PDB file of C-alpha atoms in Angstrom:
ATOM      1  CA  MET N   1       0.000   0.000   0.000  1.00  0.00           C
ATOM      2  CA  LYS N   2       1.400   3.365  -0.991  1.00  0.00           C
ATOM      3  CA  GLU N   3       1.834   6.092   1.611  1.00  0.00           C
ATOM      4  CA  SER N   4      -0.402   8.415  -0.402  1.00  0.00           C
ATOM      5  CA  SER N   5      -3.309   5.963  -0.190  1.00  0.00           C
ATOM      6  CA  ILE N   6      -3.656   6.571   3.555  1.00  0.00           C
ATOM      7  CA  SER N   7      -3.759  10.218   4.429  1.00  0.00           C
ATOM      8  CA  MET N   8      -2.230  10.974   7.791  1.00  0.00           C
ATOM      9  CA  THR N   9      -4.311  14.133   8.144  1.00  0.00           C
ATOM     10  CA  ASP N  10      -7.783  12.629   7.867  1.00  0.00           C
ATOM     11  CA  ASN N  11      -7.341  10.430  10.975  1.00  0.00           C
ATOM     12  CA  ARG N  12      -9.110   7.429   9.436  1.00  0.00           C
ATOM     13  CA  HIS N  13      -6.661   5.232  11.301  1.00  0.00           C
ATOM     14  CA  LYS N  14      -7.845   6.554  14.661  1.00  0.00           C
ATOM     15  CA  PHE N  15     -11.011   5.421  16.370  1.00  0.00           C
ATOM     16  CA  SER N  16     -13.731   7.859  17.335  1.00  0.00           C
ATOM     17  CA  ASN N  17     -14.929   8.136  20.923  1.00  0.00           C
ATOM     18  CA  ARG N  18     -18.301   6.812  19.752  1.00  0.00           C
ATOM     19  CA  ASN N  19     -16.632   3.702  18.385  1.00  0.00           C
ATOM     20  CA  LYS N  20     -14.678   3.200  21.616  1.00  0.00           C
ATOM     21  CA  ILE N  21     -17.844   3.491  23.699  1.00  0.00           C
ATOM     22  CA  LEU N  22     -19.706   1.068  21.431  1.00  0.00           C
ATOM     23  CA  ARG N  23     -16.817  -1.397  21.732  1.00  0.00           C
ATOM     24  CA  ILE N  24     -16.928  -1.262  25.535  1.00  0.00           C
ATOM     25  CA  LEU N  25     -20.710  -1.710  25.549  1.00  0.00           C
ATOM     26  CA  TRP N  26     -20.438  -4.595  23.076  1.00  0.00           C
ATOM     27  CA  ILE N  27     -17.772  -6.386  25.141  1.00  0.00           C
ATOM     28  CA  ILE N  28     -19.881  -6.159  28.294  1.00  0.00           C
ATOM     29  CA  PHE N  29     -23.202  -6.913  26.592  1.00  0.00           C
ATOM     30  CA  SER N  30     -21.843  -9.872  24.607  1.00  0.00           C
ATOM     31  CA  PHE N  31     -20.328 -11.404  27.742  1.00  0.00           C
ATOM     32  CA  PHE N  32     -23.726 -11.525  29.451  1.00  0.00           C
ATOM     33  CA  PHE N  33     -26.200 -11.802  26.552  1.00  0.00           C
ATOM     34  CA  PHE N  34     -24.431 -13.422  23.582  1.00  0.00           C
ATOM     35  CA  LYS N  35     -21.863 -15.984  24.691  1.00  0.00           C
ATOM     36  CA  PRO N  36     -23.835 -17.727  27.494  1.00  0.00           C
ATOM     37  CA  PHE N  37     -26.609 -18.753  25.114  1.00  0.00           C
ATOM     38  CA  ALA N  38     -24.857 -21.659  23.412  1.00  0.00           C
ATOM     39  CA  PRO N  39     -27.653 -24.110  22.485  1.00  0.00           C
ATOM     40  CA  ARG N  40     -28.926 -23.946  18.912  1.00  0.00           C
ATOM     41  CA  ILE N  41     -32.341 -22.874  20.174  1.00  0.00           C
ATOM     42  CA  PHE N  42     -30.768 -19.473  20.948  1.00  0.00           C
ATOM     43  CA  ARG N  43     -29.583 -18.921  17.343  1.00  0.00           C
ATOM     44  CA  GLN N  44     -32.163 -16.205  16.721  1.00  0.00           C
ATOM     45  CA  TRP N  45     -31.437 -14.646  20.119  1.00  0.00           C
ATOM     46  CA  ARG N  46     -27.799 -14.158  19.081  1.00  0.00           C
ATOM     47  CA  THR N  47     -28.997 -12.671  15.783  1.00  0.00           C
ATOM     48  CA  LEU N  48     -31.191 -10.231  17.722  1.00  0.00           C
ATOM     49  CA  VAL N  49     -28.267  -9.202  19.940  1.00  0.00           C
ATOM     50  CA  LEU N  50     -26.113  -8.517  16.871  1.00  0.00           C
ATOM     51  CA  LYS N  51     -28.948  -6.551  15.241  1.00  0.00           C
ATOM     52  CA  ILE N  52     -29.290  -4.403  18.376  1.00  0.00           C
ATOM     53  CA  PHE N  53     -25.630  -3.474  17.920  1.00  0.00           C
ATOM     54  CA  GLY N  54     -26.106  -2.568  14.255  1.00  0.00           C
ATOM     55  CA  GLY N  55     -25.292  -5.869  12.559  1.00  0.00           C
ATOM     56  CA  LYS N  56     -27.115  -6.542   9.305  1.00  0.00           C
ATOM     57  CA  ILE N  57     -27.846 -10.175  10.001  1.00  0.00           C
ATOM     58  CA  ASP N  58     -30.510 -12.236   8.220  1.00  0.00           C
ATOM     59  CA  TRP N  59     -32.712 -14.211  10.614  1.00  0.00           C
ATOM     60  CA  SER N  60     -31.820 -17.460   8.821  1.00  0.00           C
ATOM     61  CA  SER N  61     -28.083 -17.012   9.509  1.00  0.00           C
ATOM     62  CA  THR N  62     -26.251 -19.144  12.042  1.00  0.00           C
ATOM     63  CA  ILE N  63     -23.737 -17.600  14.433  1.00  0.00           C
ATOM     64  CA  HIS N  64     -22.240 -19.898  17.039  1.00  0.00           C
ATOM     65  CA  ALA N  65     -22.056 -18.604  20.624  1.00  0.00           C
ATOM     66  CA  ASN N  66     -18.261 -18.855  20.865  1.00  0.00           C
ATOM     67  CA  VAL N  67     -17.662 -16.708  17.772  1.00  0.00           C
ATOM     68  CA  LYS N  68     -15.619 -13.551  18.460  1.00  0.00           C
ATOM     69  CA  ILE N  69     -17.027 -10.485  16.736  1.00  0.00           C
ATOM     70  CA  TRP N  70     -15.061  -7.271  17.122  1.00  0.00           C
ATOM     71  CA  ALA N  71     -17.724  -4.843  15.857  1.00  0.00           C
ATOM     72  CA  PRO N  72     -21.251  -6.102  15.081  1.00  0.00           C
ATOM     73  CA  TRP N  73     -21.989  -2.825  13.258  1.00  0.00           C
ATOM     74  CA  ASN N  74     -19.377  -3.815  10.627  1.00  0.00           C
ATOM     75  CA  LEU N  75     -20.868  -7.264   9.969  1.00  0.00           C
ATOM     76  CA  GLU N  76     -23.387  -8.215   7.301  1.00  0.00           C
ATOM     77  CA  MET N  77     -24.622 -11.785   6.936  1.00  0.00           C
ATOM     78  CA  ARG N  78     -27.141 -12.732   4.289  1.00  0.00           C
ATOM     79  CA  ALA N  79     -29.640 -15.622   4.172  1.00  0.00           C
ATOM     80  CA  TYR N  80     -28.425 -19.023   5.403  1.00  0.00           C
ATOM     81  CA  SER N  81     -24.839 -17.891   5.930  1.00  0.00           C
ATOM     82  CA  CYS N  82     -22.896 -19.358   8.836  1.00  0.00           C
ATOM     83  CA  LEU N  83     -20.094 -18.377  11.216  1.00  0.00           C
ATOM     84  CA  GLY N  84     -18.922 -21.694  12.665  1.00  0.00           C
ATOM     85  CA  PRO N  85     -17.558 -22.448  16.135  1.00  0.00           C
ATOM     86  CA  LYS N  86     -14.640 -20.324  17.364  1.00  0.00           C
ATOM     87  CA  VAL N  87     -14.490 -18.118  14.263  1.00  0.00           C
ATOM     88  CA  ASP N  88     -12.633 -14.857  14.987  1.00  0.00           C
ATOM     89  CA  CYS N  89     -14.306 -12.055  13.063  1.00  0.00           C
ATOM     90  CA  TYR N  90     -11.847  -9.176  13.529  1.00  0.00           C
ATOM     91  CA  ASN N  91     -13.962  -6.662  11.665  1.00  0.00           C
ATOM     92  CA  GLN N  92     -12.616  -3.204  12.292  1.00  0.00           C
ATOM     93  CA  GLY N  93     -13.351  -2.949   8.568  1.00  0.00           C
ATOM     94  CA  LYS N  94     -16.599  -4.249   7.083  1.00  0.00           C
ATOM     95  CA  ILE N  95     -17.130  -7.967   6.543  1.00  0.00           C
ATOM     96  CA  THR N  96     -19.931  -9.153   4.266  1.00  0.00           C
ATOM     97  CA  ILE N  97     -20.925 -12.809   4.059  1.00  0.00           C
ATOM     98  CA  LEU N  98     -23.330 -13.496   1.207  1.00  0.00           C
ATOM     99  CA  GLU N  99     -26.083 -16.118   0.885  1.00  0.00           C
ATOM    100  CA  ASP N 100     -25.330 -19.747   1.780  1.00  0.00           C
ATOM    101  CA  ALA N 101     -21.660 -19.037   2.564  1.00  0.00           C
ATOM    102  CA  VAL N 102     -20.058 -21.109   5.318  1.00  0.00           C
ATOM    103  CA  ILE N 103     -17.142 -19.999   7.475  1.00  0.00           C
ATOM    104  CA  SER N 104     -15.878 -23.127   9.243  1.00  0.00           C
ATOM    105  CA  GLN N 105     -14.509 -23.462  12.756  1.00  0.00           C
ATOM    106  CA  LYS N 106     -11.499 -21.499  13.965  1.00  0.00           C
ATOM    107  CA  THR N 107     -11.267 -19.341  10.826  1.00  0.00           C
ATOM    108  CA  TYR N 108      -9.804 -15.844  11.255  1.00  0.00           C
ATOM    109  CA  LEU N 109     -11.388 -13.036   9.202  1.00  0.00           C
ATOM    110  CA  CYS N 110      -9.139  -9.964   9.464  1.00  0.00           C
ATOM    111  CA  ALA N 111     -10.458  -6.761   7.833  1.00  0.00           C
ATOM    112  CA  SER N 112      -7.657  -4.469   9.018  1.00  0.00           C
ATOM    113  CA  SER N 113      -3.886  -4.301   9.274  1.00  0.00           C
ATOM    114  CA  HIS N 114      -1.039  -1.826   9.543  1.00  0.00           C
ATOM    115  CA  ASN N 115       0.675  -0.055   6.667  1.00  0.00           C
ATOM    116  CA  PHE N 116       4.280  -1.162   7.163  1.00  0.00           C
ATOM    117  CA  GLU N 117       5.456   1.110   4.334  1.00  0.00           C
ATOM    118  CA  VAL N 118       4.887   4.159   6.551  1.00  0.00           C
ATOM    119  CA  SER N 119       7.175   4.618   9.562  1.00  0.00           C
ATOM    120  CA  SER N 120       4.275   5.115  11.994  1.00  0.00           C
ATOM    121  CA  ASN N 121       2.598   1.854  10.830  1.00  0.00           C
ATOM    122  CA  PRO N 122      -0.886   3.419  10.643  1.00  0.00           C
ATOM    123  CA  LEU N 123      -3.928   1.196  10.842  1.00  0.00           C
ATOM    124  CA  TYR N 124      -5.952   0.743   7.683  1.00  0.00           C
ATOM    125  CA  MET N 125      -9.231  -1.073   7.155  1.00  0.00           C
ATOM    126  CA  ALA N 126     -10.159  -2.990   4.014  1.00  0.00           C
ATOM    127  CA  PRO N 127     -13.461  -4.844   3.605  1.00  0.00           C
ATOM    128  CA  ILE N 128     -13.767  -8.592   3.192  1.00  0.00           C
ATOM    129  CA  GLN N 129     -16.504 -10.174   1.103  1.00  0.00           C
ATOM    130  CA  ILE N 130     -17.349 -13.859   1.079  1.00  0.00           C
ATOM    131  CA  GLY N 131     -19.400 -14.791  -2.018  1.00  0.00           C
ATOM    132  CA  LYS N 132     -22.590 -16.815  -2.341  1.00  0.00           C
ATOM    133  CA  ARG N 133     -22.159 -20.532  -1.649  1.00  0.00           C
ATOM    134  CA  ALA N 134     -18.473 -20.092  -0.799  1.00  0.00           C
ATOM    135  CA  TRP N 135     -16.911 -22.319   1.820  1.00  0.00           C
ATOM    136  CA  ILE N 136     -14.005 -21.265   3.997  1.00  0.00           C
ATOM    137  CA  ALA N 137     -12.688 -24.486   5.555  1.00  0.00           C
ATOM    138  CA  ALA N 138     -11.382 -24.882   9.101  1.00  0.00           C
ATOM    139  CA  ASP N 139      -8.648 -22.682  10.545  1.00  0.00           C
ATOM    140  CA  ALA N 140      -8.185 -20.516   7.429  1.00  0.00           C
ATOM    141  CA  PHE N 141      -6.992 -16.895   7.479  1.00  0.00           C
ATOM    142  CA  ILE N 142      -8.676 -14.320   5.225  1.00  0.00           C
ATOM    143  CA  GLY N 143      -6.744 -11.044   5.036  1.00  0.00           C
ATOM    144  CA  PRO N 144      -7.903  -7.447   4.614  1.00  0.00           C
ATOM    145  CA  GLY N 145      -9.398  -6.428   1.291  1.00  0.00           C
ATOM    146  CA  VAL N 146      -9.920 -10.016   0.100  1.00  0.00           C
ATOM    147  CA  SER N 147     -12.962 -11.030  -1.908  1.00  0.00           C
ATOM    148  CA  ILE N 148     -13.834 -14.713  -2.090  1.00  0.00           C
ATOM    149  CA  GLY N 149     -15.837 -15.432  -5.248  1.00  0.00           C
ATOM    150  CA  ALA N 150     -19.186 -17.222  -5.415  1.00  0.00           C
ATOM    151  CA  GLY N 151     -18.901 -20.963  -4.913  1.00  0.00           C
ATOM    152  CA  ALA N 152     -15.182 -20.839  -4.143  1.00  0.00           C
ATOM    153  CA  VAL N 153     -13.599 -23.178  -1.596  1.00  0.00           C
ATOM    154  CA  VAL N 154     -10.689 -22.135   0.618  1.00  0.00           C
ATOM    155  CA  GLY N 155      -8.902 -25.217   1.961  1.00  0.00           C
ATOM    156  CA  ALA N 156      -8.322 -25.868   5.645  1.00  0.00           C
ATOM    157  CA  ARG N 157      -5.482 -23.882   7.217  1.00  0.00           C
ATOM    158  CA  SER N 158      -5.029 -21.736   4.118  1.00  0.00           C
ATOM    159  CA  ALA N 159      -3.866 -18.121   4.289  1.00  0.00           C
ATOM    160  CA  VAL N 160      -5.607 -15.937   1.707  1.00  0.00           C
ATOM    161  CA  PHE N 161      -4.100 -12.542   0.857  1.00  0.00           C
ATOM    162  CA  LYS N 162      -5.498 -12.076  -2.677  1.00  0.00           C
ATOM    163  CA  ASP N 163      -8.949 -12.359  -4.215  1.00  0.00           C
ATOM    164  CA  VAL N 164     -10.203 -15.846  -5.018  1.00  0.00           C
ATOM    165  CA  GLU N 165     -12.010 -16.370  -8.338  1.00  0.00           C
ATOM    166  CA  PRO N 166     -15.566 -17.781  -8.332  1.00  0.00           C
ATOM    167  CA  TRP N 167     -15.945 -21.578  -8.421  1.00  0.00           C
ATOM    168  CA  THR N 168     -12.299 -22.326  -7.718  1.00  0.00           C
ATOM    169  CA  VAL N 169     -10.563 -24.284  -4.983  1.00  0.00           C
ATOM    170  CA  VAL N 170      -7.498 -22.734  -3.337  1.00  0.00           C
ATOM    171  CA  GLY N 171      -5.238 -23.919  -0.548  1.00  0.00           C
ATOM    172  CA  GLY N 172      -1.916 -23.431   1.186  1.00  0.00           C
ATOM    173  CA  ASN N 173       0.044 -20.537   2.616  1.00  0.00           C
ATOM    174  CA  PRO N 174      -0.168 -18.349   0.674  1.00  0.00           C
ATOM    175  CA  ALA N 175      -3.294 -19.804  -0.918  1.00  0.00           C
ATOM    176  CA  GLN N 176      -2.779 -21.005  -4.504  1.00  0.00           C
ATOM    177  CA  PHE N 177      -5.178 -22.211  -7.176  1.00  0.00           C
ATOM    178  CA  ILE N 178      -5.763 -25.971  -6.958  1.00  0.00           C
ATOM    179  CA  LYS N 179      -8.602 -26.610  -9.406  1.00  0.00           C
ATOM    180  CA  LYS N 180     -11.951 -25.432 -10.694  1.00  0.00           C
ATOM    181  CA  ARG N 181     -14.924 -26.440  -8.553  1.00  0.00           C
ATOM    182  CA  VAL N 182     -17.502 -28.510 -10.426  1.00  0.00           C
ATOM    183  CA  LEU N 183     -20.660 -29.606  -8.608  1.00  0.00           C
ATOM    184  CA  LYS N 184     -21.977 -33.113  -9.259  1.00  0.00           C
ATOM    185  CA  GLU N 185     -25.664 -33.949  -9.103  1.00  0.00           C
TER     186      GLU N 185
END
């Protein structure tokens, strides 16, 4: 990332007081009203809690109780999408998960980083989008600014730093193309 792409005078890398207050409220509220409700029967309760904090979550989505969500107001989940057990959704930047997408257990979604090309290492945020019917397998890492195409599969323990084309399978660290995904009837 070039130094000119992040202006040091607009303070985008700093957090507003409003954001800090919301974070504190979310941490407290989620401890008492999100995480303790683990059984599947509380799936819609967790959705309601995220909606209260500004999340754009479809009622048919599944969010496991032990998921870590940094900022519900930066999360959008469409119909029948899923955040599996122990997913870490570090969404200082926006994360959008489209219809029928599955994020498997222990995956790390990271929508921010630091610009190491600037001496002060300023924070930058870059949105992540997970396409329709995509599957992110267990323990994968999805970096800032990455878009996973519709129907794509990211193999277990992969580290993805670049966009993944629709209907492809990628794997490894860094993730590399493995093959085209073809569904069988």
